Amino acid sequence: MNIADNQPNPNFTKLFQLALADWPEIVDLRLLDYSKTAKRRYSVRGLGELEDNISTRYIGTKIEILMRNLHYVIFVTLHKLAPEIESLHLSDLREVTIKARFEEWLRKSLDVEGWTADDVALVERYLAGDSIS
C-alpha cells in the first residue's frame, strides 16, 4: 500500500461518507477478549456483530459488493487499533488510508469465488475510476 500515490477518487469519497454515517460516531474498543492459547490473538466484544449489522443493510443493493467490503476494511482497521486505544471517533479515520486499504483489498478479492459477474464489473469500474452511479 503506497499512500503517497493514492489519487483522489470521487467515488470513494461518496462511499466513505456513506459508510461513516452507518457507524456510531464513537466506537468503544475497551472490551477485549484475549485468546488463552495464542498470546497476540484477541477479539473486540461486539465489534464483529456491529460490522455485520451495518454491512448487511446493503444486501441486494447496487453497491452491495463495495459497501460490504468497505465496512469490512473499517472493521479490520478498528480491530487492529483496539489494543492501543479504548475508543475511536470514526471521523478520525484517515480517508486516504482507508481508501488505500479498501482498494488493495478489492484487488486481492477480485478472484474470490462467489462474486457475480456484475460484482466484478462494478469493482473493476470503481478501480478504473469510472462512475459507479
PDB file of C-alpha atoms in Angstrom:
ATOM      1  CA  MET A   1       0.000   0.000   0.000  1.00  0.00           C
ATOM      2  CA  ASN A   2       1.596   3.239  -1.133  1.00  0.00           C
ATOM      3  CA  ILE A   3      -0.487   6.032   0.332  1.00  0.00           C
ATOM      4  CA  ALA A   4       1.633   8.722  -1.321  1.00  0.00           C
ATOM      5  CA  ASP A   5       0.484   7.530  -4.758  1.00  0.00           C
ATOM      6  CA  ASN A   6      -3.151   7.377  -3.702  1.00  0.00           C
ATOM      7  CA  GLN A   7      -5.037   9.663  -6.068  1.00  0.00           C
ATOM      8  CA  PRO A   8      -8.395  11.279  -5.195  1.00  0.00           C
ATOM      9  CA  ASN A   9     -11.413   9.283  -6.279  1.00  0.00           C
ATOM     10  CA  PRO A  10     -14.815  10.993  -6.013  1.00  0.00           C
ATOM     11  CA  ASN A  11     -16.453   7.578  -5.966  1.00  0.00           C
ATOM     12  CA  PHE A  12     -14.534   6.642  -2.823  1.00  0.00           C
ATOM     13  CA  THR A  13     -15.276   9.907  -1.044  1.00  0.00           C
ATOM     14  CA  LYS A  14     -19.019   9.320  -1.515  1.00  0.00           C
ATOM     15  CA  LEU A  15     -18.764   5.686  -0.386  1.00  0.00           C
ATOM     16  CA  PHE A  16     -16.628   6.631   2.612  1.00  0.00           C
ATOM     17  CA  GLN A  17     -19.048   9.334   3.745  1.00  0.00           C
ATOM     18  CA  LEU A  18     -21.933   6.891   3.380  1.00  0.00           C
ATOM     19  CA  ALA A  19     -20.030   4.245   5.348  1.00  0.00           C
ATOM     20  CA  LEU A  20     -19.092   6.598   8.181  1.00  0.00           C
ATOM     21  CA  ALA A  21     -22.737   7.618   8.529  1.00  0.00           C
ATOM     22  CA  ASP A  22     -23.620   3.950   9.085  1.00  0.00           C
ATOM     23  CA  TRP A  23     -21.306   3.535  12.088  1.00  0.00           C
ATOM     24  CA  PRO A  24     -21.772   5.076  15.533  1.00  0.00           C
ATOM     25  CA  GLU A  25     -19.893   8.354  15.900  1.00  0.00           C
ATOM     26  CA  ILE A  26     -17.661   6.762  18.554  1.00  0.00           C
ATOM     27  CA  VAL A  27     -16.795   3.067  18.664  1.00  0.00           C
ATOM     28  CA  ASP A  28     -15.984   1.529  22.043  1.00  0.00           C
ATOM     29  CA  LEU A  29     -12.970  -0.778  21.805  1.00  0.00           C
ATOM     30  CA  ARG A  30     -12.440  -1.445  25.539  1.00  0.00           C
ATOM     31  CA  LEU A  31     -13.879  -4.947  25.721  1.00  0.00           C
ATOM     32  CA  LEU A  32     -11.000  -7.109  24.535  1.00  0.00           C
ATOM     33  CA  ASP A  33     -11.095 -10.877  24.908  1.00  0.00           C
ATOM     34  CA  TYR A  34      -7.653 -12.443  24.620  1.00  0.00           C
ATOM     35  CA  SER A  35      -7.054 -15.982  23.426  1.00  0.00           C
ATOM     36  CA  LYS A  36      -5.888 -18.405  26.084  1.00  0.00           C
ATOM     37  CA  THR A  37      -3.743 -20.270  23.568  1.00  0.00           C
ATOM     38  CA  ALA A  38      -2.267 -17.551  21.363  1.00  0.00           C
ATOM     39  CA  LYS A  39      -0.684 -14.524  23.044  1.00  0.00           C
ATOM     40  CA  ARG A  40      -1.447 -11.955  20.356  1.00  0.00           C
ATOM     41  CA  ARG A  41      -4.908 -13.141  19.335  1.00  0.00           C
ATOM     42  CA  TYR A  42      -7.862 -11.156  20.633  1.00  0.00           C
ATOM     43  CA  SER A  43     -11.340 -10.083  19.707  1.00  0.00           C
ATOM     44  CA  VAL A  44     -13.258  -6.924  20.470  1.00  0.00           C
ATOM     45  CA  ARG A  45     -16.524  -7.913  22.058  1.00  0.00           C
ATOM     46  CA  GLY A  46     -19.428  -6.769  19.884  1.00  0.00           C
ATOM     47  CA  LEU A  47     -17.347  -5.288  17.052  1.00  0.00           C
ATOM     48  CA  GLY A  48     -17.917  -8.127  14.591  1.00  0.00           C
ATOM     49  CA  GLU A  49     -21.658  -8.119  15.249  1.00  0.00           C
ATOM     50  CA  LEU A  50     -21.761  -4.346  14.818  1.00  0.00           C
ATOM     51  CA  GLU A  51     -19.993  -4.545  11.444  1.00  0.00           C
ATOM     52  CA  ASP A  52     -22.245  -7.392  10.333  1.00  0.00           C
ATOM     53  CA  ASN A  53     -25.406  -5.487  11.282  1.00  0.00           C
ATOM     54  CA  ILE A  54     -24.163  -2.438   9.398  1.00  0.00           C
ATOM     55  CA  SER A  55     -22.957  -4.176   6.242  1.00  0.00           C
ATOM     56  CA  THR A  56     -25.958  -6.492   5.852  1.00  0.00           C
ATOM     57  CA  ARG A  57     -28.129  -3.427   5.220  1.00  0.00           C
ATOM     58  CA  TYR A  58     -26.569  -3.314   1.762  1.00  0.00           C
ATOM     59  CA  ILE A  59     -27.503  -6.850   0.715  1.00  0.00           C
ATOM     60  CA  GLY A  60     -29.399  -6.637  -2.542  1.00  0.00           C
ATOM     61  CA  THR A  61     -28.374  -3.060  -3.311  1.00  0.00           C
ATOM     62  CA  LYS A  62     -26.488  -1.972  -6.401  1.00  0.00           C
ATOM     63  CA  ILE A  63     -23.397  -1.118  -4.337  1.00  0.00           C
ATOM     64  CA  GLU A  64     -23.508  -4.161  -2.054  1.00  0.00           C
ATOM     65  CA  ILE A  65     -20.085  -5.513  -3.067  1.00  0.00           C
ATOM     66  CA  LEU A  66     -18.410  -2.152  -2.488  1.00  0.00           C
ATOM     67  CA  MET A  67     -20.105  -1.245   0.778  1.00  0.00           C
ATOM     68  CA  ARG A  68     -19.790  -4.644   2.412  1.00  0.00           C
ATOM     69  CA  ASN A  69     -16.082  -4.695   1.593  1.00  0.00           C
ATOM     70  CA  LEU A  70     -15.596  -1.094   2.735  1.00  0.00           C
ATOM     71  CA  HIS A  71     -17.283  -1.864   6.052  1.00  0.00           C
ATOM     72  CA  TYR A  72     -15.052  -4.921   6.401  1.00  0.00           C
ATOM     73  CA  VAL A  73     -11.953  -2.762   5.896  1.00  0.00           C
ATOM     74  CA  ILE A  74     -13.199  -0.316   8.541  1.00  0.00           C
ATOM     75  CA  PHE A  75     -13.804  -3.265  10.891  1.00  0.00           C
ATOM     76  CA  VAL A  76     -10.280  -4.625  10.311  1.00  0.00           C
ATOM     77  CA  THR A  77      -8.802  -1.170  10.922  1.00  0.00           C
ATOM     78  CA  LEU A  78     -10.709  -0.773  14.194  1.00  0.00           C
ATOM     79  CA  HIS A  79      -9.758  -4.270  15.275  1.00  0.00           C
ATOM     80  CA  LYS A  80      -6.061  -3.555  14.673  1.00  0.00           C
ATOM     81  CA  LEU A  81      -6.267  -0.339  16.720  1.00  0.00           C
ATOM     82  CA  ALA A  82      -8.153  -1.886  19.657  1.00  0.00           C
ATOM     83  CA  PRO A  83      -5.119  -2.941  21.745  1.00  0.00           C
ATOM     84  CA  GLU A  84      -3.806   0.619  21.544  1.00  0.00           C
ATOM     85  CA  ILE A  85      -6.913   2.720  22.214  1.00  0.00           C
ATOM     86  CA  GLU A  86     -10.162   2.441  24.153  1.00  0.00           C
ATOM     87  CA  SER A  87     -12.449   4.222  21.697  1.00  0.00           C
ATOM     88  CA  LEU A  88     -12.298   5.940  18.354  1.00  0.00           C
ATOM     89  CA  HIS A  89     -14.238   8.730  16.712  1.00  0.00           C
ATOM     90  CA  LEU A  90     -14.886   7.376  13.229  1.00  0.00           C
ATOM     91  CA  SER A  91     -14.314  10.862  11.847  1.00  0.00           C
ATOM     92  CA  ASP A  92     -10.666  10.446  12.912  1.00  0.00           C
ATOM     93  CA  LEU A  93     -10.067   7.706  10.349  1.00  0.00           C
ATOM     94  CA  ARG A  94      -7.853   8.961   7.551  1.00  0.00           C
ATOM     95  CA  GLU A  95      -9.772   8.731   4.305  1.00  0.00           C
ATOM     96  CA  VAL A  96      -6.605   8.264   2.254  1.00  0.00           C
ATOM     97  CA  THR A  97      -5.510   5.309   4.399  1.00  0.00           C
ATOM     98  CA  ILE A  98      -8.891   3.589   4.344  1.00  0.00           C
ATOM     99  CA  LYS A  99      -9.073   4.150   0.574  1.00  0.00           C
ATOM    100  CA  ALA A 100      -5.675   2.525   0.046  1.00  0.00           C
ATOM    101  CA  ARG A 101      -6.603  -0.473   2.215  1.00  0.00           C
ATOM    102  CA  PHE A 102     -10.020  -0.772   0.580  1.00  0.00           C
ATOM    103  CA  GLU A 103      -8.629  -0.738  -2.953  1.00  0.00           C
ATOM    104  CA  GLU A 104      -5.860  -3.173  -2.040  1.00  0.00           C
ATOM    105  CA  TRP A 105      -8.494  -5.499  -0.537  1.00  0.00           C
ATOM    106  CA  LEU A 106     -10.702  -5.205  -3.648  1.00  0.00           C
ATOM    107  CA  ARG A 107      -7.800  -6.045  -5.952  1.00  0.00           C
ATOM    108  CA  LYS A 108      -6.925  -9.108  -3.878  1.00  0.00           C
ATOM    109  CA  SER A 109     -10.576 -10.152  -3.744  1.00  0.00           C
ATOM    110  CA  LEU A 110     -11.344  -9.994  -7.463  1.00  0.00           C
ATOM    111  CA  ASP A 111     -10.549 -13.693  -7.802  1.00  0.00           C
ATOM    112  CA  VAL A 112     -12.759 -14.761  -4.898  1.00  0.00           C
ATOM    113  CA  GLU A 113     -15.367 -17.323  -5.812  1.00  0.00           C
ATOM    114  CA  GLY A 114     -18.929 -16.264  -5.228  1.00  0.00           C
ATOM    115  CA  TRP A 115     -18.742 -12.818  -6.736  1.00  0.00           C
ATOM    116  CA  THR A 116     -21.187 -12.356  -9.579  1.00  0.00           C
ATOM    117  CA  ALA A 117     -20.168 -11.016 -12.967  1.00  0.00           C
ATOM    118  CA  ASP A 118     -21.959  -7.783 -12.013  1.00  0.00           C
ATOM    119  CA  ASP A 119     -19.939  -7.576  -8.776  1.00  0.00           C
ATOM    120  CA  VAL A 120     -16.667  -7.989 -10.653  1.00  0.00           C
ATOM    121  CA  ALA A 121     -17.711  -5.449 -13.292  1.00  0.00           C
ATOM    122  CA  LEU A 122     -18.667  -2.872 -10.638  1.00  0.00           C
ATOM    123  CA  VAL A 123     -15.395  -3.344  -8.749  1.00  0.00           C
ATOM    124  CA  GLU A 124     -13.394  -3.083 -11.978  1.00  0.00           C
ATOM    125  CA  ARG A 125     -15.262   0.129 -12.926  1.00  0.00           C
ATOM    126  CA  TYR A 126     -14.628   1.541  -9.464  1.00  0.00           C
ATOM    127  CA  LEU A 127     -10.912   0.659  -9.574  1.00  0.00           C
ATOM    128  CA  ALA A 128     -10.624   2.200 -13.050  1.00  0.00           C
ATOM    129  CA  GLY A 129     -12.071   5.442 -11.656  1.00  0.00           C
ATOM    130  CA  ASP A 130     -15.215   5.209 -13.758  1.00  0.00           C
ATOM    131  CA  SER A 131     -18.555   6.399 -12.466  1.00  0.00           C
ATOM    132  CA  ILE A 132     -20.373   3.802 -10.385  1.00  0.00           C
ATOM    133  CA  SER A 133     -23.724   5.589 -10.243  1.00  0.00           C
TER     134      SER A 133
END
